[in-house]
């Protein structure tokens, strides 16, 4: 029930669960964009190719145990970033989503479309009730995604993220199944 092969979003964009060959292209994107990614993602500053392979292996294990999945964004078939579920809380029928995109693909609406598809999938295919997204208060581009999709801002999580040695406050957003259905 929790497995997925490919989500085709539109002519230019599809999502597919991370696969073995993805570590190299993903690492290429991280290396080329490290400074920008490291402003908001705790793992980016020190990420190595071995670490990226470990991410791929862990993502495949996550999917195998049906605990959600990490998807690569394929822009015209080329790896452009990642969007995925952190895990599935089956008892509470809830999940949360995280994402990053290569700088050259920013500003095209790709991530908003990808997150919309993941939210659709969480409610429509898995019957979950709640999807959350957290972003650092100052991360305007990230916050714009749940805001664009109509998520509710729930509040500020004090010093919830440790980035480059500094604790940053995060904003928590959520969407409920009934609200998502009403927006469709
Ligand atoms: C967060 C991140 C994925 C957002 O990327 P993004 O390109 O701004 O988001 P989208 O792909 O949804 O694109 C939205 C942009 O495309 C534009 N756009 C064009 N067509 C669009 C469409 N059909 N739908 C929505 N937006 C569209 C929007 O106007 C917006 O541009 P603007 O900010 O200049 O107004 C990216 O900045 C990133 O990877 N940052 C570093 C890592 C990070 O912060 N991750 C999140 C941690 S919580």
Tab-separated table of C-alpha atoms and ligand atoms in Angstrom:
chain	number	residue	atom	x	y	z
A	1	UNK	CA	0.000	0.000	0.000
A	2	UNK	CA	2.825	2.422	0.757
A	3	UNK	CA	4.880	1.647	-2.349
A	4	UNK	CA	5.170	3.969	-5.311
A	5	UNK	CA	7.049	3.733	-8.619
A	6	UNK	CA	6.751	7.047	-10.449
A	7	UNK	CA	4.680	10.181	-10.134
A	8	UNK	CA	4.436	12.000	-13.469
A	9	UNK	CA	3.529	15.570	-12.716
A	10	UNK	CA	3.578	17.310	-16.052
A	11	UNK	CA	5.474	17.376	-19.358
A	12	UNK	CA	8.692	18.588	-17.738
A	13	UNK	CA	8.620	17.123	-14.224
A	14	UNK	CA	8.342	13.681	-12.675
A	15	UNK	CA	9.208	12.218	-9.278
A	16	UNK	CA	10.574	8.771	-8.651
A	17	UNK	CA	11.866	7.135	-5.478
A	18	UNK	CA	15.627	7.442	-5.080
A	19	UNK	CA	17.507	4.605	-6.821
A	20	UNK	CA	21.072	3.261	-6.633
A	21	UNK	CA	22.479	5.279	-9.528
A	22	UNK	CA	21.308	8.596	-8.051
A	23	UNK	CA	24.174	9.208	-5.611
A	24	UNK	CA	26.598	10.606	-8.210
A	25	UNK	CA	24.234	13.115	-9.870
A	26	UNK	CA	22.890	14.162	-6.476
A	27	UNK	CA	26.377	14.680	-5.129
A	28	UNK	CA	27.263	16.702	-8.241
A	29	UNK	CA	24.371	19.051	-7.452
A	30	UNK	CA	25.338	19.312	-3.769
A	31	UNK	CA	28.995	20.014	-4.572
A	32	UNK	CA	28.104	22.675	-7.095
A	33	UNK	CA	25.709	24.408	-4.728
A	34	UNK	CA	27.096	23.643	-1.302
A	35	UNK	CA	27.244	27.155	0.094
A	36	UNK	CA	23.591	27.931	-0.698
A	37	UNK	CA	22.284	24.542	0.488
A	38	UNK	CA	24.346	24.731	3.699
A	39	UNK	CA	22.539	27.922	4.698
A	40	UNK	CA	19.451	25.829	5.414
A	41	UNK	CA	20.290	22.113	5.450
A	42	UNK	CA	22.348	20.786	8.389
A	43	UNK	CA	23.981	17.981	6.379
A	44	UNK	CA	25.047	19.990	3.335
A	45	UNK	CA	28.268	21.628	4.556
A	46	UNK	CA	30.034	18.333	5.217
A	47	UNK	CA	28.312	16.095	2.681
A	48	UNK	CA	30.594	13.675	0.773
A	49	UNK	CA	29.972	11.238	-2.063
A	50	UNK	CA	30.067	8.401	0.496
A	51	UNK	CA	27.529	10.306	2.608
A	52	UNK	CA	25.296	10.729	-0.435
A	53	UNK	CA	25.527	6.992	-1.142
A	54	UNK	CA	24.522	6.405	2.468
A	55	UNK	CA	21.533	8.736	1.978
A	56	UNK	CA	20.516	6.694	-1.088
A	57	UNK	CA	20.858	3.399	0.825
A	58	UNK	CA	18.849	4.739	3.772
A	59	UNK	CA	16.190	6.078	1.422
A	60	UNK	CA	15.866	2.688	-0.261
A	61	UNK	CA	15.562	1.012	3.132
A	62	UNK	CA	12.905	3.560	4.140
A	63	UNK	CA	10.891	2.713	1.043
A	64	UNK	CA	11.390	-1.032	1.527
A	65	UNK	CA	9.901	-0.870	5.020
A	66	UNK	CA	7.014	1.207	3.624
A	67	UNK	CA	7.810	4.217	5.769
A	68	UNK	CA	7.462	6.812	3.009
A	69	UNK	CA	10.103	7.612	0.396
A	70	UNK	CA	12.578	10.199	-0.832
A	71	UNK	CA	11.990	11.140	-4.451
A	72	UNK	CA	14.332	12.656	-7.007
A	73	UNK	CA	12.842	15.467	-9.058
A	74	UNK	CA	13.502	14.726	-12.711
A	75	UNK	CA	13.450	17.887	-14.837
A	76	UNK	CA	13.235	16.643	-18.434
A	77	UNK	CA	14.663	13.371	-17.142
A	78	UNK	CA	17.629	14.987	-15.344
A	79	UNK	CA	18.038	14.894	-11.541
A	80	UNK	CA	17.252	18.379	-10.170
A	81	UNK	CA	16.724	17.867	-6.421
A	82	UNK	CA	14.958	15.875	-3.735
A	83	UNK	CA	11.551	15.954	-2.084
A	84	UNK	CA	10.372	13.300	0.338
A	85	UNK	CA	8.562	12.193	3.450
A	86	UNK	CA	10.594	12.030	6.654
A	87	UNK	CA	8.609	8.994	7.836
A	88	UNK	CA	4.998	7.850	8.187
A	89	UNK	CA	3.347	8.095	11.592
A	90	UNK	CA	0.721	5.418	11.041
A	91	UNK	CA	-0.824	5.647	14.492
A	92	UNK	CA	-1.680	9.290	13.943
A	93	UNK	CA	-1.954	9.035	10.115
A	94	UNK	CA	0.525	11.854	9.704
A	95	UNK	CA	3.743	12.665	7.887
A	96	UNK	CA	6.084	15.562	7.153
A	97	UNK	CA	7.881	16.613	3.995
A	98	UNK	CA	11.345	18.065	3.269
A	99	UNK	CA	13.008	19.215	0.027
A	100	UNK	CA	15.900	20.882	-1.786
A	101	UNK	CA	16.481	21.948	-5.337
A	102	UNK	CA	19.578	22.805	-7.390
A	103	UNK	CA	19.941	26.578	-7.749
A	104	UNK	CA	19.677	26.489	-11.547
A	105	UNK	CA	16.184	24.990	-11.257
A	106	UNK	CA	14.877	27.534	-8.761
A	107	UNK	CA	12.132	29.896	-9.801
A	108	UNK	CA	10.282	27.528	-12.155
A	109	UNK	CA	7.668	26.267	-9.720
A	110	UNK	CA	9.136	22.741	-9.754
A	111	UNK	CA	9.221	22.261	-5.985
A	112	UNK	CA	5.747	23.623	-5.412
A	113	UNK	CA	4.467	21.142	-8.020
A	114	UNK	CA	6.472	18.296	-6.463
A	115	UNK	CA	5.252	19.017	-2.930
A	116	UNK	CA	1.681	19.328	-4.210
A	117	UNK	CA	2.032	15.833	-5.707
A	118	UNK	CA	3.463	14.412	-2.466
A	119	UNK	CA	0.633	15.930	-0.446
A	120	UNK	CA	-1.913	14.536	-2.930
A	121	UNK	CA	-0.258	11.163	-2.607
A	122	UNK	CA	-0.195	11.233	1.187
A	123	UNK	CA	-3.908	12.004	1.432
A	124	UNK	CA	-5.192	10.327	-1.728
A	125	UNK	CA	-3.205	7.088	-1.891
A	126	UNK	CA	-2.230	6.553	1.731
A	127	UNK	CA	-5.278	7.983	3.500
A	128	UNK	CA	-3.212	10.110	5.874
A	129	UNK	CA	-4.809	12.967	7.789
A	130	UNK	CA	-1.995	15.457	8.359
A	131	UNK	CA	1.060	16.659	6.436
A	132	UNK	CA	3.543	19.032	8.084
A	133	UNK	CA	6.375	21.135	6.673
A	134	UNK	CA	8.972	22.960	8.758
A	135	UNK	CA	11.225	25.738	7.482
A	136	UNK	CA	13.600	28.142	9.193
A	137	UNK	CA	11.926	31.478	9.912
A	138	UNK	CA	14.345	33.298	7.591
A	139	UNK	CA	14.073	30.746	4.751
A	140	UNK	CA	11.621	32.714	2.650
A	141	UNK	CA	11.821	30.497	-0.447
A	142	UNK	CA	11.085	27.387	1.547
A	143	UNK	CA	8.255	28.979	3.521
A	144	UNK	CA	6.661	30.181	0.284
A	145	UNK	CA	5.973	26.573	-0.747
A	146	UNK	CA	3.510	25.583	2.039
A	147	UNK	CA	2.115	29.118	1.942
A	148	UNK	CA	1.478	28.840	-1.828
A	149	UNK	CA	-0.228	25.491	-1.261
A	150	UNK	CA	-2.519	26.862	1.442
A	151	UNK	CA	-0.948	25.251	4.505
A	152	UNK	CA	-1.743	26.765	7.902
A	153	UNK	CA	1.100	28.329	9.865
A	154	UNK	CA	0.917	26.733	13.309
A	155	UNK	CA	3.675	28.536	15.124
A	156	UNK	CA	7.368	28.947	15.746
A	157	UNK	CA	9.516	26.094	17.019
A	158	UNK	CA	12.224	27.711	19.089
A	159	UNK	CA	15.791	26.806	18.077
A	160	UNK	CA	14.577	23.652	16.344
A	161	UNK	CA	17.347	23.562	13.700
A	162	UNK	CA	21.125	23.554	14.211
A	163	UNK	CA	22.696	25.050	11.085
A	164	UNK	CA	26.386	25.968	10.850
A	165	UNK	CA	26.724	26.013	14.633
A	166	UNK	CA	23.687	28.263	15.196
A	167	UNK	CA	20.275	27.247	16.480
A	168	UNK	CA	17.567	28.658	14.208
A	169	UNK	CA	13.878	29.023	14.945
A	170	UNK	CA	11.602	27.061	12.593
A	171	UNK	CA	8.067	27.726	11.391
A	172	UNK	CA	5.718	24.758	11.396
A	173	UNK	CA	3.030	24.500	8.715
A	174	UNK	CA	0.371	21.849	8.324
A	175	UNK	CA	-2.351	20.712	5.953
A	176	UNK	CA	-5.215	18.403	6.939
A	177	UNK	CA	-6.923	15.947	4.591
A	178	UNK	CA	-10.308	17.671	4.818
A	179	UNK	CA	-8.750	21.062	4.068
A	180	UNK	CA	-6.869	19.664	1.056
A	181	UNK	CA	-10.030	18.040	-0.291
A	182	UNK	CA	-11.930	21.308	0.115
A	183	UNK	CA	-9.273	23.157	-1.909
A	184	UNK	CA	-9.382	20.747	-4.856
B	1	LIG	C1	13.383	25.811	-0.938
B	1	LIG	C2	13.558	25.660	-2.433
B	1	LIG	C3	13.308	24.231	-2.865
B	1	LIG	C4	12.535	26.586	-3.127
B	1	LIG	O1	12.802	26.612	-4.522
B	1	LIG	P1	11.900	27.542	-5.473
B	1	LIG	O2	12.412	27.388	-6.840
B	1	LIG	O3	11.790	28.896	-4.887
B	1	LIG	O4	10.461	26.857	-5.347
B	1	LIG	P2	9.568	26.388	-6.577
B	1	LIG	O5	10.327	25.408	-7.387
B	1	LIG	O6	8.280	25.985	-6.039
B	1	LIG	O7	9.435	27.703	-7.446
B	1	LIG	C5	8.783	28.839	-6.959
B	1	LIG	C6	9.252	30.009	-7.783
B	1	LIG	O8	8.925	29.754	-9.156
B	1	LIG	C7	7.974	30.716	-9.608
B	1	LIG	N1	7.023	29.954	-10.429
B	1	LIG	C8	7.059	29.907	-11.784
B	1	LIG	N2	6.079	29.113	-12.227
B	1	LIG	C9	5.420	28.640	-11.146
B	1	LIG	C10	4.327	27.778	-10.967
B	1	LIG	N3	3.695	27.230	-12.003
B	1	LIG	N4	3.910	27.490	-9.706
B	1	LIG	C11	4.533	28.027	-8.650
B	1	LIG	N5	5.598	28.864	-8.750
B	1	LIG	C12	6.030	29.176	-9.997
B	1	LIG	C13	7.392	31.338	-8.359
B	1	LIG	O9	6.947	32.651	-8.600
B	1	LIG	C14	8.602	31.314	-7.447
B	1	LIG	O10	9.530	32.288	-7.829
B	1	LIG	P3	9.823	33.595	-6.926
B	1	LIG	O11	10.214	33.112	-5.581
B	1	LIG	O12	10.924	34.258	-7.651
B	1	LIG	O13	8.523	34.307	-6.904
B	1	LIG	C15	14.972	26.097	-2.871
B	1	LIG	O14	15.139	27.470	-2.621
B	1	LIG	C16	16.067	25.348	-2.132
B	1	LIG	O15	16.376	24.217	-2.459
B	1	LIG	N6	16.684	25.997	-1.119
B	1	LIG	C17	17.816	25.411	-0.391
B	1	LIG	C18	17.414	24.203	0.442
B	1	LIG	C19	16.247	24.488	1.364
B	1	LIG	O16	16.110	25.585	1.889
B	1	LIG	N7	15.406	23.484	1.564
B	1	LIG	C20	14.250	23.579	2.418
B	1	LIG	C21	14.615	23.393	3.834
B	1	LIG	S1	13.181	23.596	4.880
